[in-house]
Amino acid sequence: MIPTYNALDKFGDGRPTYGGYSNTIVANEDFTVHIPEKLNLAAAAPLLCAGITTYSPLKHWKIGKGHKVAVLGLGGLGHMAVKFAVALGADVTVLSTSPKKETDANRLGAQHFVVTSDAAQVEKVKDSFDCIVDTVAAEHDLNFYLSLLGLNGTLICVGIPVEGIHLNGPLEAFTLIGGRKSIVGSQCGSIAEIQEMLDFCAEHDIVADIELIDIKDIHAAYDRMLKGDVKYRFVIDMATL
């Protein structure tokens, strides 16, 4: 794998890769994908990151009709996980600390919404989910979310907390063992799977929710991103560079 930025091109001249900030990119066709014509290019751009990050684990763990899926966190990754899980036929619940996100969760197609600080709501969904897609990049207690998984349930970590994965005390072994539960991780997908995802998006009219910005607004956008004030991805109009 050669990351698209901050890496050295092993197949070219060895120079650093600059990714989306490049004026031009020359690549072997084996490393490229075709974006279907019906997809808006700006809204399709985040599919190559947040899209495949959430599509790949859902496909790997064969999520589909009859599965109860929870998406933890409704941000850049979470909103894509909701769209994909719904399109795959799953029964989808959004888990969030913010009651304000319920309207968006419903708009994105989620059938249920649970405020994780509400004990009564949490009690109703304990031991119930086949999988939880954990998109949160902040500190949070995995023991709490393991208790929401049903028998053979899987907690899929795709968010990357800066301080690492947190447990409120030791991992509760009986919760893990008694329910034959799993904690797994997933990062991205292959070129072939990215193409599969893009074709799936074209078939189901799925793109990322974005705000298209000029390059001159990048600093303001960065400050807003730190505050979580974006729905749900900023995309730079490179014509303004």
JSON list of N, CA and C in Angstrom, two decimals, residues 34-41 43-45 47-48 51 55 80 83-84 87 193-208:
[
{"chain": "A", "resi": 34, "resn": "HIS", "atom": "N", "xyz": [-13.05, 3.87, -11.51]},
{"chain": "A", "resi": 34, "resn": "HIS", "atom": "CA", "xyz": [-13.97, 4.65, -12.35]},
{"chain": "A", "resi": 34, "resn": "HIS", "atom": "C", "xyz": [-15.13, 5.14, -11.49]},
{"chain": "A", "resi": 35, "resn": "ILE", "atom": "N", "xyz": [-15.33, 6.45, -11.46]},
{"chain": "A", "resi": 35, "resn": "ILE", "atom": "CA", "xyz": [-16.46, 7.01, -10.74]},
{"chain": "A", "resi": 35, "resn": "ILE", "atom": "C", "xyz": [-17.65, 7.09, -11.70]},
{"chain": "A", "resi": 36, "resn": "PRO", "atom": "N", "xyz": [-18.73, 6.38, -11.41]},
{"chain": "A", "resi": 36, "resn": "PRO", "atom": "CA", "xyz": [-19.89, 6.37, -12.31]},
{"chain": "A", "resi": 36, "resn": "PRO", "atom": "C", "xyz": [-20.37, 7.78, -12.62]},
{"chain": "A", "resi": 37, "resn": "GLU", "atom": "N", "xyz": [-20.79, 7.97, -13.87]},
{"chain": "A", "resi": 37, "resn": "GLU", "atom": "CA", "xyz": [-21.17, 9.30, -14.35]},
{"chain": "A", "resi": 37, "resn": "GLU", "atom": "C", "xyz": [-22.31, 9.92, -13.55]},
{"chain": "A", "resi": 38, "resn": "LYS", "atom": "N", "xyz": [-23.20, 9.10, -13.01]},
{"chain": "A", "resi": 38, "resn": "LYS", "atom": "CA", "xyz": [-24.37, 9.65, -12.31]},
{"chain": "A", "resi": 38, "resn": "LYS", "atom": "C", "xyz": [-24.03, 10.22, -10.94]},
{"chain": "A", "resi": 39, "resn": "LEU", "atom": "N", "xyz": [-22.82, 9.96, -10.43]},
{"chain": "A", "resi": 39, "resn": "LEU", "atom": "CA", "xyz": [-22.43, 10.47, -9.10]},
{"chain": "A", "resi": 39, "resn": "LEU", "atom": "C", "xyz": [-21.82, 11.85, -9.23]},
{"chain": "A", "resi": 40, "resn": "ASN", "atom": "N", "xyz": [-22.27, 12.79, -8.42]},
{"chain": "A", "resi": 40, "resn": "ASN", "atom": "CA", "xyz": [-21.67, 14.11, -8.35]},
{"chain": "A", "resi": 40, "resn": "ASN", "atom": "C", "xyz": [-20.22, 13.97, -7.87]},
{"chain": "A", "resi": 41, "resn": "LEU", "atom": "N", "xyz": [-19.28, 14.53, -8.62]},
{"chain": "A", "resi": 41, "resn": "LEU", "atom": "CA", "xyz": [-17.87, 14.31, -8.29]},
{"chain": "A", "resi": 41, "resn": "LEU", "atom": "C", "xyz": [-17.49, 14.84, -6.91]},
{"chain": "A", "resi": 43, "resn": "ALA", "atom": "N", "xyz": [-19.39, 15.26, -4.25]},
{"chain": "A", "resi": 43, "resn": "ALA", "atom": "CA", "xyz": [-20.01, 14.44, -3.21]},
{"chain": "A", "resi": 43, "resn": "ALA", "atom": "C", "xyz": [-19.48, 13.01, -3.22]},
{"chain": "A", "resi": 44, "resn": "ALA", "atom": "N", "xyz": [-18.90, 12.60, -4.35]},
{"chain": "A", "resi": 44, "resn": "ALA", "atom": "CA", "xyz": [-18.32, 11.26, -4.45]},
{"chain": "A", "resi": 44, "resn": "ALA", "atom": "C", "xyz": [-16.92, 11.21, -3.86]},
{"chain": "A", "resi": 45, "resn": "ALA", "atom": "N", "xyz": [-16.23, 12.35, -3.81]},
{"chain": "A", "resi": 45, "resn": "ALA", "atom": "CA", "xyz": [-14.84, 12.35, -3.34]},
{"chain": "A", "resi": 45, "resn": "ALA", "atom": "C", "xyz": [-14.67, 11.69, -1.97]},
{"chain": "A", "resi": 47, "resn": "LEU", "atom": "N", "xyz": [-16.27, 9.37, -0.69]},
{"chain": "A", "resi": 47, "resn": "LEU", "atom": "CA", "xyz": [-16.52, 7.93, -0.77]},
{"chain": "A", "resi": 47, "resn": "LEU", "atom": "C", "xyz": [-15.20, 7.16, -0.81]},
{"chain": "A", "resi": 48, "resn": "LEU", "atom": "N", "xyz": [-14.15, 7.79, -1.33]},
{"chain": "A", "resi": 48, "resn": "LEU", "atom": "CA", "xyz": [-12.86, 7.12, -1.45]},
{"chain": "A", "resi": 48, "resn": "LEU", "atom": "C", "xyz": [-12.15, 7.04, -0.10]},
{"chain": "A", "resi": 51, "resn": "GLY", "atom": "N", "xyz": [-16.30, 6.57, 2.73]},
{"chain": "A", "resi": 51, "resn": "GLY", "atom": "CA", "xyz": [-17.18, 5.58, 2.12]},
{"chain": "A", "resi": 51, "resn": "GLY", "atom": "C", "xyz": [-16.64, 4.17, 2.22]},
{"chain": "A", "resi": 55, "resn": "TYR", "atom": "N", "xyz": [-18.06, 0.93, 4.20]},
{"chain": "A", "resi": 55, "resn": "TYR", "atom": "CA", "xyz": [-18.62, -0.11, 3.32]},
{"chain": "A", "resi": 55, "resn": "TYR", "atom": "C", "xyz": [-17.90, -1.44, 3.50]},
{"chain": "A", "resi": 80, "resn": "MET", "atom": "N", "xyz": [-22.11, 7.80, 6.60]},
{"chain": "A", "resi": 80, "resn": "MET", "atom": "CA", "xyz": [-21.95, 6.87, 5.50]},
{"chain": "A", "resi": 80, "resn": "MET", "atom": "C", "xyz": [-22.32, 5.45, 5.94]},
{"chain": "A", "resi": 83, "resn": "LYS", "atom": "N", "xyz": [-26.06, 5.10, 5.75]},
{"chain": "A", "resi": 83, "resn": "LYS", "atom": "CA", "xyz": [-26.56, 4.98, 4.37]},
{"chain": "A", "resi": 83, "resn": "LYS", "atom": "C", "xyz": [-26.30, 3.59, 3.81]},
{"chain": "A", "resi": 84, "resn": "PHE", "atom": "N", "xyz": [-25.10, 3.06, 4.04]},
{"chain": "A", "resi": 84, "resn": "PHE", "atom": "CA", "xyz": [-24.77, 1.74, 3.50]},
{"chain": "A", "resi": 84, "resn": "PHE", "atom": "C", "xyz": [-25.58, 0.64, 4.18]},
{"chain": "A", "resi": 87, "resn": "ALA", "atom": "N", "xyz": [-29.08, 0.65, 2.92]},
{"chain": "A", "resi": 87, "resn": "ALA", "atom": "CA", "xyz": [-29.16, 0.16, 1.54]},
{"chain": "A", "resi": 87, "resn": "ALA", "atom": "C", "xyz": [-28.95, -1.34, 1.46]},
{"chain": "A", "resi": 193, "resn": "GLU", "atom": "N", "xyz": [-12.63, -3.53, -4.25]},
{"chain": "A", "resi": 193, "resn": "GLU", "atom": "CA", "xyz": [-13.77, -3.27, -3.37]},
{"chain": "A", "resi": 193, "resn": "GLU", "atom": "C", "xyz": [-14.21, -1.81, -3.46]},
{"chain": "A", "resi": 194, "resn": "ILE", "atom": "N", "xyz": [-13.26, -0.91, -3.66]},
{"chain": "A", "resi": 194, "resn": "ILE", "atom": "CA", "xyz": [-13.62, 0.50, -3.85]},
{"chain": "A", "resi": 194, "resn": "ILE", "atom": "C", "xyz": [-14.49, 0.65, -5.10]},
{"chain": "A", "resi": 195, "resn": "GLN", "atom": "N", "xyz": [-14.11, -0.03, -6.17]},
{"chain": "A", "resi": 195, "resn": "GLN", "atom": "CA", "xyz": [-14.92, 0.03, -7.39]},
{"chain": "A", "resi": 195, "resn": "GLN", "atom": "C", "xyz": [-16.30, -0.58, -7.15]},
{"chain": "A", "resi": 196, "resn": "GLU", "atom": "N", "xyz": [-16.34, -1.68, -6.42]},
{"chain": "A", "resi": 196, "resn": "GLU", "atom": "CA", "xyz": [-17.63, -2.30, -6.07]},
{"chain": "A", "resi": 196, "resn": "GLU", "atom": "C", "xyz": [-18.50, -1.32, -5.30]},
{"chain": "A", "resi": 197, "resn": "MET", "atom": "N", "xyz": [-17.87, -0.60, -4.35]},
{"chain": "A", "resi": 197, "resn": "MET", "atom": "CA", "xyz": [-18.60, 0.37, -3.55]},
{"chain": "A", "resi": 197, "resn": "MET", "atom": "C", "xyz": [-19.15, 1.50, -4.41]},
{"chain": "A", "resi": 198, "resn": "LEU", "atom": "N", "xyz": [-18.32, 2.02, -5.32]},
{"chain": "A", "resi": 198, "resn": "LEU", "atom": "CA", "xyz": [-18.77, 3.11, -6.18]},
{"chain": "A", "resi": 198, "resn": "LEU", "atom": "C", "xyz": [-19.94, 2.69, -7.06]},
{"chain": "A", "resi": 199, "resn": "ASP", "atom": "N", "xyz": [-19.88, 1.48, -7.58]},
{"chain": "A", "resi": 199, "resn": "ASP", "atom": "CA", "xyz": [-20.99, 0.97, -8.39]},
{"chain": "A", "resi": 199, "resn": "ASP", "atom": "C", "xyz": [-22.24, 0.78, -7.53]},
{"chain": "A", "resi": 200, "resn": "PHE", "atom": "N", "xyz": [-22.05, 0.32, -6.29]},
{"chain": "A", "resi": 200, "resn": "PHE", "atom": "CA", "xyz": [-23.17, 0.17, -5.35]},
{"chain": "A", "resi": 200, "resn": "PHE", "atom": "C", "xyz": [-23.79, 1.54, -5.07]},
{"chain": "A", "resi": 201, "resn": "CYS", "atom": "N", "xyz": [-22.95, 2.55, -4.90]},
{"chain": "A", "resi": 201, "resn": "CYS", "atom": "CA", "xyz": [-23.44, 3.91, -4.64]},
{"chain": "A", "resi": 201, "resn": "CYS", "atom": "C", "xyz": [-24.25, 4.44, -5.82]},
{"chain": "A", "resi": 202, "resn": "ALA", "atom": "N", "xyz": [-23.78, 4.17, -7.03]},
{"chain": "A", "resi": 202, "resn": "ALA", "atom": "CA", "xyz": [-24.51, 4.61, -8.22]},
{"chain": "A", "resi": 202, "resn": "ALA", "atom": "C", "xyz": [-25.87, 3.92, -8.29]},
{"chain": "A", "resi": 203, "resn": "GLU", "atom": "N", "xyz": [-25.90, 2.64, -7.95]},
{"chain": "A", "resi": 203, "resn": "GLU", "atom": "CA", "xyz": [-27.14, 1.87, -8.00]},
{"chain": "A", "resi": 203, "resn": "GLU", "atom": "C", "xyz": [-28.15, 2.35, -6.98]},
{"chain": "A", "resi": 204, "resn": "HIS", "atom": "N", "xyz": [-27.66, 2.78, -5.80]},
{"chain": "A", "resi": 204, "resn": "HIS", "atom": "CA", "xyz": [-28.55, 3.14, -4.70]},
{"chain": "A", "resi": 204, "resn": "HIS", "atom": "C", "xyz": [-28.59, 4.64, -4.43]},
{"chain": "A", "resi": 205, "resn": "ASP", "atom": "N", "xyz": [-28.02, 5.45, -5.35]},
{"chain": "A", "resi": 205, "resn": "ASP", "atom": "CA", "xyz": [-28.04, 6.92, -5.21]},
{"chain": "A", "resi": 205, "resn": "ASP", "atom": "C", "xyz": [-27.44, 7.37, -3.88]},
{"chain": "A", "resi": 206, "resn": "ILE", "atom": "N", "xyz": [-26.27, 6.87, -3.58]},
{"chain": "A", "resi": 206, "resn": "ILE", "atom": "CA", "xyz": [-25.58, 7.21, -2.34]},
{"chain": "A", "resi": 206, "resn": "ILE", "atom": "C", "xyz": [-24.35, 8.05, -2.63]},
{"chain": "A", "resi": 207, "resn": "VAL", "atom": "N", "xyz": [-24.25, 9.19, -1.97]},
{"chain": "A", "resi": 207, "resn": "VAL", "atom": "CA", "xyz": [-23.03, 10.00, -1.95]},
{"chain": "A", "resi": 207, "resn": "VAL", "atom": "C", "xyz": [-22.88, 10.55, -0.54]},
{"chain": "A", "resi": 208, "resn": "ALA", "atom": "N", "xyz": [-21.76, 11.18, -0.27]},
{"chain": "A", "resi": 208, "resn": "ALA", "atom": "CA", "xyz": [-21.56, 11.79, 1.04]},
{"chain": "A", "resi": 208, "resn": "ALA", "atom": "C", "xyz": [-22.31, 13.12, 1.12]}
]
